[in-house]
Structures are given as structure tokens and as C-alpha cells.
Short mmCIF file of C-alpha atoms in Angstrom, two decimals:
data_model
loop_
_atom_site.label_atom_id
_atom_site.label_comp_id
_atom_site.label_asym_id
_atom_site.label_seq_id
_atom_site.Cartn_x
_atom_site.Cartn_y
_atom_site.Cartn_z
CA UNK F 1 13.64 43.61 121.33
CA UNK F 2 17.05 41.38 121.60
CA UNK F 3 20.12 42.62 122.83
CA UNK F 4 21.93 43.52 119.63
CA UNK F 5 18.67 45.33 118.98
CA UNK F 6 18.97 46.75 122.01
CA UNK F 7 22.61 47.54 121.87
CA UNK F 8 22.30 48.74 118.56
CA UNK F 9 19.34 51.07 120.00
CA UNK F 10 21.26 52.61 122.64
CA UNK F 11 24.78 53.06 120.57
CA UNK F 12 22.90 54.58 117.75
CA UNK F 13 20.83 56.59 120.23
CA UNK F 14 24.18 58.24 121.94
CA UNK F 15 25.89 58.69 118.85
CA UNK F 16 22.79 60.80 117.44
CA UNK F 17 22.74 62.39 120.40
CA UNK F 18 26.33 63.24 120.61
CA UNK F 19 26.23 64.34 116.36
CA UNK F 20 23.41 66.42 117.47
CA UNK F 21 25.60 68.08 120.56
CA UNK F 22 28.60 68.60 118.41
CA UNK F 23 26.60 70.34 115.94
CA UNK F 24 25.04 72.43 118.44
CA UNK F 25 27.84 73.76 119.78
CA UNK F 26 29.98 73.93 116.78
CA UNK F 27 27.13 76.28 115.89
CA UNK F 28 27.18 78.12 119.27
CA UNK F 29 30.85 78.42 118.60
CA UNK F 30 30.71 79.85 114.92
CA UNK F 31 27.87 82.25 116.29
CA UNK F 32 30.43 83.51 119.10
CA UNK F 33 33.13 83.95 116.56
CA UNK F 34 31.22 85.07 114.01
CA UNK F 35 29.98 87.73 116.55
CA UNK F 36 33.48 88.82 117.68
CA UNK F 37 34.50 88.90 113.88
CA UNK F 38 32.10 91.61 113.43
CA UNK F 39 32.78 93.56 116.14
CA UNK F 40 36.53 93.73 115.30
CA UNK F 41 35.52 94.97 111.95
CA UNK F 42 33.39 97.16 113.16
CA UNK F 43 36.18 98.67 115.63
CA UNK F 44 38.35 98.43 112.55
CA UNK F 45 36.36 100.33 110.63
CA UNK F 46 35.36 103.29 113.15
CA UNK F 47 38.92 103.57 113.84
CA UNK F 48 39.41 104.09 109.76
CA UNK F 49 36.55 106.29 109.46
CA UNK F 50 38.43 108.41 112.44
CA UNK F 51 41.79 108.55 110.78
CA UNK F 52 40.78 109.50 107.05
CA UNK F 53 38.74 112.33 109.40
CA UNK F 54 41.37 113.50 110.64
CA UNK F 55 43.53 113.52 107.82
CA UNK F 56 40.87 115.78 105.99
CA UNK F 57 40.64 118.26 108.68
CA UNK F 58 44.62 118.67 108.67
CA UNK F 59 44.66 118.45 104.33
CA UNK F 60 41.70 121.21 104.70
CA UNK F 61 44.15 123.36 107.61
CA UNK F 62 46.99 122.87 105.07
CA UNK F 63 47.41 126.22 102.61
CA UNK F 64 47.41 125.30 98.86
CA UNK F 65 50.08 126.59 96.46
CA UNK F 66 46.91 128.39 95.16
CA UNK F 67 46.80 130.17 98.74
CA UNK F 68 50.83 130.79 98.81
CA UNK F 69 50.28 132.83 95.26
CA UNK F 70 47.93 135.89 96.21
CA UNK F 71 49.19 136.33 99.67
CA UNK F 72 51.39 139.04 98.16
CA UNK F 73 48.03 141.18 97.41
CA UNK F 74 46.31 140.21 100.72
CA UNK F 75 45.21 142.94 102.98
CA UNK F 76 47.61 142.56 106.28
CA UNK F 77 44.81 140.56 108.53
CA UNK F 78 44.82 137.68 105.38
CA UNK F 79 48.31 137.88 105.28
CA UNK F 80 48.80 137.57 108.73
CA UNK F 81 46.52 134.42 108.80
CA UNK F 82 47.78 132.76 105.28
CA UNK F 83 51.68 132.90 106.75
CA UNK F 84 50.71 131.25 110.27
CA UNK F 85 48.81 128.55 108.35
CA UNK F 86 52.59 127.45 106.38
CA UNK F 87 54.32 127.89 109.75
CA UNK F 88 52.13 125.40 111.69
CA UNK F 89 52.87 122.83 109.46
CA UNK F 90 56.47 123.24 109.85
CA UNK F 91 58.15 121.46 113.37
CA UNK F 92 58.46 124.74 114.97
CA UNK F 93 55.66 125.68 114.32
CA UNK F 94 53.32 122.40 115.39
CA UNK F 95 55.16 122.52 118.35
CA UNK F 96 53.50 126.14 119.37
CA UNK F 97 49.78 126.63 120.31
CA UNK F 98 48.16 128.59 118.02
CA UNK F 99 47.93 131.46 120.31
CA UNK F 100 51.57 131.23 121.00
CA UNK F 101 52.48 131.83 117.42
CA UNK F 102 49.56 134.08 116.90
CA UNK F 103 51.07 136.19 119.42
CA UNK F 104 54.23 136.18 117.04
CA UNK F 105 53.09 136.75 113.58
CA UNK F 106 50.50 139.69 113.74
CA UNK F 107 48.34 141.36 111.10
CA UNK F 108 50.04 144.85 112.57
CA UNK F 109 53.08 143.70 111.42
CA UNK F 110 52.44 143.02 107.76
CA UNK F 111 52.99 146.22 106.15
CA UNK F 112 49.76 147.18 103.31
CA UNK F 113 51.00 146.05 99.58
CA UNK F 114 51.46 149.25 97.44
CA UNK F 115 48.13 150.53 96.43
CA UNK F 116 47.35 149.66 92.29
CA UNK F 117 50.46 147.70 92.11
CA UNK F 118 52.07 144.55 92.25
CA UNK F 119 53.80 143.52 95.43
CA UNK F 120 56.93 143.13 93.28
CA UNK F 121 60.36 143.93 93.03
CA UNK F 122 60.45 147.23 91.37
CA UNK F 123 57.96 148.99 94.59
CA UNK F 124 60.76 146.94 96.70
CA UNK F 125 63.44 149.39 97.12
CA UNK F 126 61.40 152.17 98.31
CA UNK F 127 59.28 150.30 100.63
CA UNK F 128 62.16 148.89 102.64
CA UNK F 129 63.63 152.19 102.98
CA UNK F 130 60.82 153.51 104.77
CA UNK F 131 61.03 150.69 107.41
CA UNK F 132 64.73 150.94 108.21
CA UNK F 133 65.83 154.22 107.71
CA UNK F 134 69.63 154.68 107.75
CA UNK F 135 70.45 157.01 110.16
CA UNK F 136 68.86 154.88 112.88
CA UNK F 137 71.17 151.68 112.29
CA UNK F 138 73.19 150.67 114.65
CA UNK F 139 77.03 149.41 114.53
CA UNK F 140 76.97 146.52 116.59
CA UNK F 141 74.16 144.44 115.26
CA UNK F 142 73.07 142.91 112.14
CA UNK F 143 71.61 144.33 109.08
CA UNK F 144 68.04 146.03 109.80
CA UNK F 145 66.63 144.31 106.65
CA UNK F 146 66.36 140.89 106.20
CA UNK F 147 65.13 139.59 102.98
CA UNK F 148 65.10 135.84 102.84
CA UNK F 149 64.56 134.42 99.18
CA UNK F 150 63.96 130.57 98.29
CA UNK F 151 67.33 130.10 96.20
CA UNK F 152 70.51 131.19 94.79
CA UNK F 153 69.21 132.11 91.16
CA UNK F 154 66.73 133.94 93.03
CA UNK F 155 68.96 135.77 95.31
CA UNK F 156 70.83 137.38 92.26
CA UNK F 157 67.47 139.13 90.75
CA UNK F 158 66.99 140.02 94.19
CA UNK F 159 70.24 141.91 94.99
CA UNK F 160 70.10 143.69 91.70
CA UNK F 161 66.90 144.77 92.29
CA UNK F 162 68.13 146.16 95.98
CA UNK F 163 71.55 147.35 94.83
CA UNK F 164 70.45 151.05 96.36
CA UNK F 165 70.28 149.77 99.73
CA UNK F 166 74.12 147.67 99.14
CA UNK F 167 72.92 144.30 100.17
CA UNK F 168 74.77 141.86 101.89
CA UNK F 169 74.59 138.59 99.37
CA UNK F 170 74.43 135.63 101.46
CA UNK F 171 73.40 133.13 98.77
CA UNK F 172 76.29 131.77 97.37
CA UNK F 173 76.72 127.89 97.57
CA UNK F 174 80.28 127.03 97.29
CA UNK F 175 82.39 126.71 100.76
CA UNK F 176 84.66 129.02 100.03
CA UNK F 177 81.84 131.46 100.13
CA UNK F 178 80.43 130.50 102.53
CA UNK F 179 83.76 130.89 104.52
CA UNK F 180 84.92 134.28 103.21
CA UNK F 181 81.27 135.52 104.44
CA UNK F 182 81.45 135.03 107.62
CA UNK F 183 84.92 136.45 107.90
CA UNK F 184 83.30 138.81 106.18
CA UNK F 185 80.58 139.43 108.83
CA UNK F 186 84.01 138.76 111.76
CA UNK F 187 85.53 141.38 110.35
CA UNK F 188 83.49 144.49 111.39
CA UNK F 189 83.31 145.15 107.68
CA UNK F 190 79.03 144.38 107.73
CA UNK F 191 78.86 146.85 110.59
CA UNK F 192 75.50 149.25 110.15
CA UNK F 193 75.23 147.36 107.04
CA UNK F 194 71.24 148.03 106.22
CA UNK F 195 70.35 145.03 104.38
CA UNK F 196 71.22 141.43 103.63
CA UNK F 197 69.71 139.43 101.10
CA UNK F 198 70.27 135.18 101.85
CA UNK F 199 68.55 131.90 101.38
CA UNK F 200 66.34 131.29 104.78
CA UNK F 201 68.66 128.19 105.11
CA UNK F 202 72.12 130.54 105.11
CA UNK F 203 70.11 133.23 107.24
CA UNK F 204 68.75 130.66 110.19
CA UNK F 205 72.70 129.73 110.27
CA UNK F 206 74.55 132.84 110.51
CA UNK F 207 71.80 133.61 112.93
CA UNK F 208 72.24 130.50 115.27
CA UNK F 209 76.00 130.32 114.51
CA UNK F 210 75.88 134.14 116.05
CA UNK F 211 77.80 135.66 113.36
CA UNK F 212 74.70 137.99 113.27
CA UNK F 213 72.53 139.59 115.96
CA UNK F 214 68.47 139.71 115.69
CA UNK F 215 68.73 142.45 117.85
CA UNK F 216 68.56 145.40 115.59
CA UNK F 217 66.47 143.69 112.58
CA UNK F 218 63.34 146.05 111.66
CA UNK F 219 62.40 144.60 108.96
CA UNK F 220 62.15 140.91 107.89
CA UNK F 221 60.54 140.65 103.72
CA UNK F 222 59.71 137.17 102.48
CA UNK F 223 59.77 136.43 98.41
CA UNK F 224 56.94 134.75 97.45
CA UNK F 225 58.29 134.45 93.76
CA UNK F 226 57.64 131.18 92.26
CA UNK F 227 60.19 128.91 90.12
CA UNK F 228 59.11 127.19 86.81
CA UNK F 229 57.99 124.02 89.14
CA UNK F 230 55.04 126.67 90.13
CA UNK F 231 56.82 125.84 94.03
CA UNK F 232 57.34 129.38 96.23
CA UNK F 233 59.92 129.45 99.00
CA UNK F 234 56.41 128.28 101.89
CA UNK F 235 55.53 125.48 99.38
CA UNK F 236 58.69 123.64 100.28
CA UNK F 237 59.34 121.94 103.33
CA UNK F 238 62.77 122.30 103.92
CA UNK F 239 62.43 126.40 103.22
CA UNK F 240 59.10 126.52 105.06
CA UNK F 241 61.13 124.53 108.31
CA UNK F 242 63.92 127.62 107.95
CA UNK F 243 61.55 130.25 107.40
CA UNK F 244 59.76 128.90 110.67
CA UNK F 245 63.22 128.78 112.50
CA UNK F 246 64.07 132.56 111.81
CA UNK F 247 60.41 133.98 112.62
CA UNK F 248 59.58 131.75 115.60
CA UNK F 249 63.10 131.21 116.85
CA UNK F 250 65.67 134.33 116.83
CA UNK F 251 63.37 137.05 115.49
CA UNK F 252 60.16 136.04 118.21
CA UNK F 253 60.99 138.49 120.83
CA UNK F 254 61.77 141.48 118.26
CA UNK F 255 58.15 140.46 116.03
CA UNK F 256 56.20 140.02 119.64
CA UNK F 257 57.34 143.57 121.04
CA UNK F 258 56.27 145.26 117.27
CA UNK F 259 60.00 146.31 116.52
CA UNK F 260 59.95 144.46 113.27
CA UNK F 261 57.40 144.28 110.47
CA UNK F 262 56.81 141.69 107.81
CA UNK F 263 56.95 142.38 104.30
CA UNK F 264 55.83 139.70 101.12
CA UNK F 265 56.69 140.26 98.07
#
């Protein structure tokens, strides 16, 4: 064998051998990445699995707008339960345990719909009479009866429908209103007043603004009614968040010692 043979031999023979080592570990490499590729999508996809999980379990917690439109016909244990369902998904409410607001929102509390009839507004009247009677109002605090409806438009049907009781109408939307009811409330006028009638939204802010007391309320109804969008005042978020604020919030001590009872309508 000559040299060039020879050096043809060896050069050839290394630069096999080196093709051959490249290959090997370019295919040691694509095995290791290949590897960690699958395990990332593996993690990936447990992690998915986990979150579309969980977002069942708290869609299947959730009430349906099918829920929110019998609750008015419930017996007081399902009404009890359906109610607590809408306030956990508001803030205040997913901030409490469920025991905490349990211990709030009682089936003892719910007062039995009217037997063979509707939960509406014509049985009204005489049911919230005979939770806040009038000779045991005091002067100093606010109305004994709070009904808290979902709007304005709503809050008119409402009134008429109480105008035996004299409601308070805390509905109205323009400032002015607004302004002259509070004065209104200032002025000593409202005093042993026995009901008020008020979006949640006005309610929670009279309440917090203290231009009314929770300290004599016996009575808190809720109207279920629903507008022509099929929405009721729990469907909402924004109502369900002041619903939430009044029951959990300023009214919690008065529902958790039993000196107030819930009424839906």
C-alpha cells in the first residue's frame, strides 16, 4: 500500500469515523430533546386537563337562571341552599367559608311560600305584615321591611302593590332624588316608617352611607321577578354583588341572631 494509499486510508477512515460520531450523537441529542418535548407536553396537558376540571366543578356549583326561577316555590331548606349558591359567587361571598355564610343565610329564616299560590305580589302585602307588625317599630331605626327589587321599572309595580304598608320609594335615578331622599331620611320624617322599597344598589348605600340603621330590620324580601331579557335581580352580577353586600355585610348580625327572616317573591 503507498503512502497516498495510505494517507487516503487513514483520512477517509477518520472522517467515516467522525460522520459516524456526529450522527450518533446528533441522534442521542434529538432522542434527549425529543424526550423533554414530550414531557413538557405531557405537563402541558395534565395541567389543561386540571384547569377545564376545575372550571366544570365551579360551572356545575354555579345556579342556572333555570335554578333562580322556581326558588320562589321552594320549600325554605331549597331556598335556603339555592340563595347561598348566587351569594358565593359574588366577592363577598367567595371571600366567606361556606360555613361562615351558612351560618348567615338559614333555611329558618326563609319564611314557607303561601300554600296553592304563587309567591307573587298580590299574597305580598299580607305576608309582610305578619313579619313586622306595626306597633313593634321603633323610632330611631330604619324601616322593619326591606324589599330590594332589581330596577326602577320594577320598583314602581312594587310600591303599588305595597301602597298599604306606605313604602319608602328608594328607586328613583335622577340626583336630585337621590338628594331629596336622604334629606328625606335626615329629616326624622322616615321615623317608624315600616317599609322601604329600593334597588339593592340604593339600599347597600343608604345603608353604608348610615342614613339608615340595620338595627331594627325584621324582615328583608328579595324579587325574583324576571325582565323580558329572562335576567332576575341574582342573575346579574352587579345586583347579585349588592344583594351579597346587604345580607352578608350590614344585615349579618341581625340574620345570624334569627331577628330577621327572608322572604322571595
Amino acid at each position: 500500500m503507498g503512502g497516498e494509499d495510505l494517507d487516503d486510508f487513514v483520512i477517509d477512515d477518520i472522517a467515516a469515523g467522525a460522520s459516524d460520531g456526529e450522527e450518533n450523537s446528533g441522534d442521542e441529542g434529538g432522542a434527549d430533546d425529543s424526550g423533554a418535548a414530550a414531557a413538557g407536553a405531557s405537563k402541558r396537558k395534565a395541567k389543561d386537563e386540571k384547569l377545564k376540571k376545575k372550571k366544570k366543578a365551579k360551572k356545575d356549583a354555579a345556579p342556572s337562571r333555570e335554578d333562580g326561577a322556581s326558588m320562589t316555590t321552594l320549600a325554605p331548606s331549597a331556598q335556603a341552599a339555592m340563595l347561598l349558591k348566587f351569594l358565593k359567587q359574588s366577592k363577598v361571598g367567595a371571600g366567606m367559608t361556606d360555613v361562615e355564610a351558612g351560618d348567615i343565610v338559614r333555611a329558618e329564616l326563609f319564611v314557607k311560600p303561601p300554600k296553592g299560590s304563587d309567591a307573587d305580589l298580590a299574597s305580598l302585602p299580607g305576608r309582610l305584615r305578619q313579619l313586622s307588625p306595626a306597633g313593634e317599630r321603633r323610632k330611631d331605626v330604619a324601616p322593619g321591611i326591606f324589599v330590594l327589587v332589581p330596577s326602577q321599572e320594577r320598583g314602581k309595580a312594587v310600591s303599588d302593590a305595597l301602597k298599604s304598608l306606605d313604602p319608602i320609594k328608594a328607586f328613583g335615578s335622577h340626583p336630585k332624588v337621590k338628594k331629596l331622599l336622604i334629606q328625606f331620611l335626615a329629616s326624622g320624617k322616615a321615623a317608624g316608617a315600616r317599609c322601604i322599597v329600593g334597588t339593592a344598589g340604593r339600599l347597600a348605600k343608604l345603608l353604608e352611607g348610615g342614613q339608615m340603621s340595620p338595627g331594627g330590620v325584621q324582615c328583608v324580601a328579595i324579587d325574583m321577578f324576571r325582565d323580558a331579557k329572562e335576567r332576575a335581580i341574582l342573575d346579574m352580577a352587579e345586583t347579585r354583588e349588592d344583594v351579597a353586600g346587604i345580607l352578608l355585610l350590614p344585615l349579618r348580625e341581625r340574620l345570624r341572631a334569627g331577628d330577621a327572616k327572608i322572604v322571595l317573591f
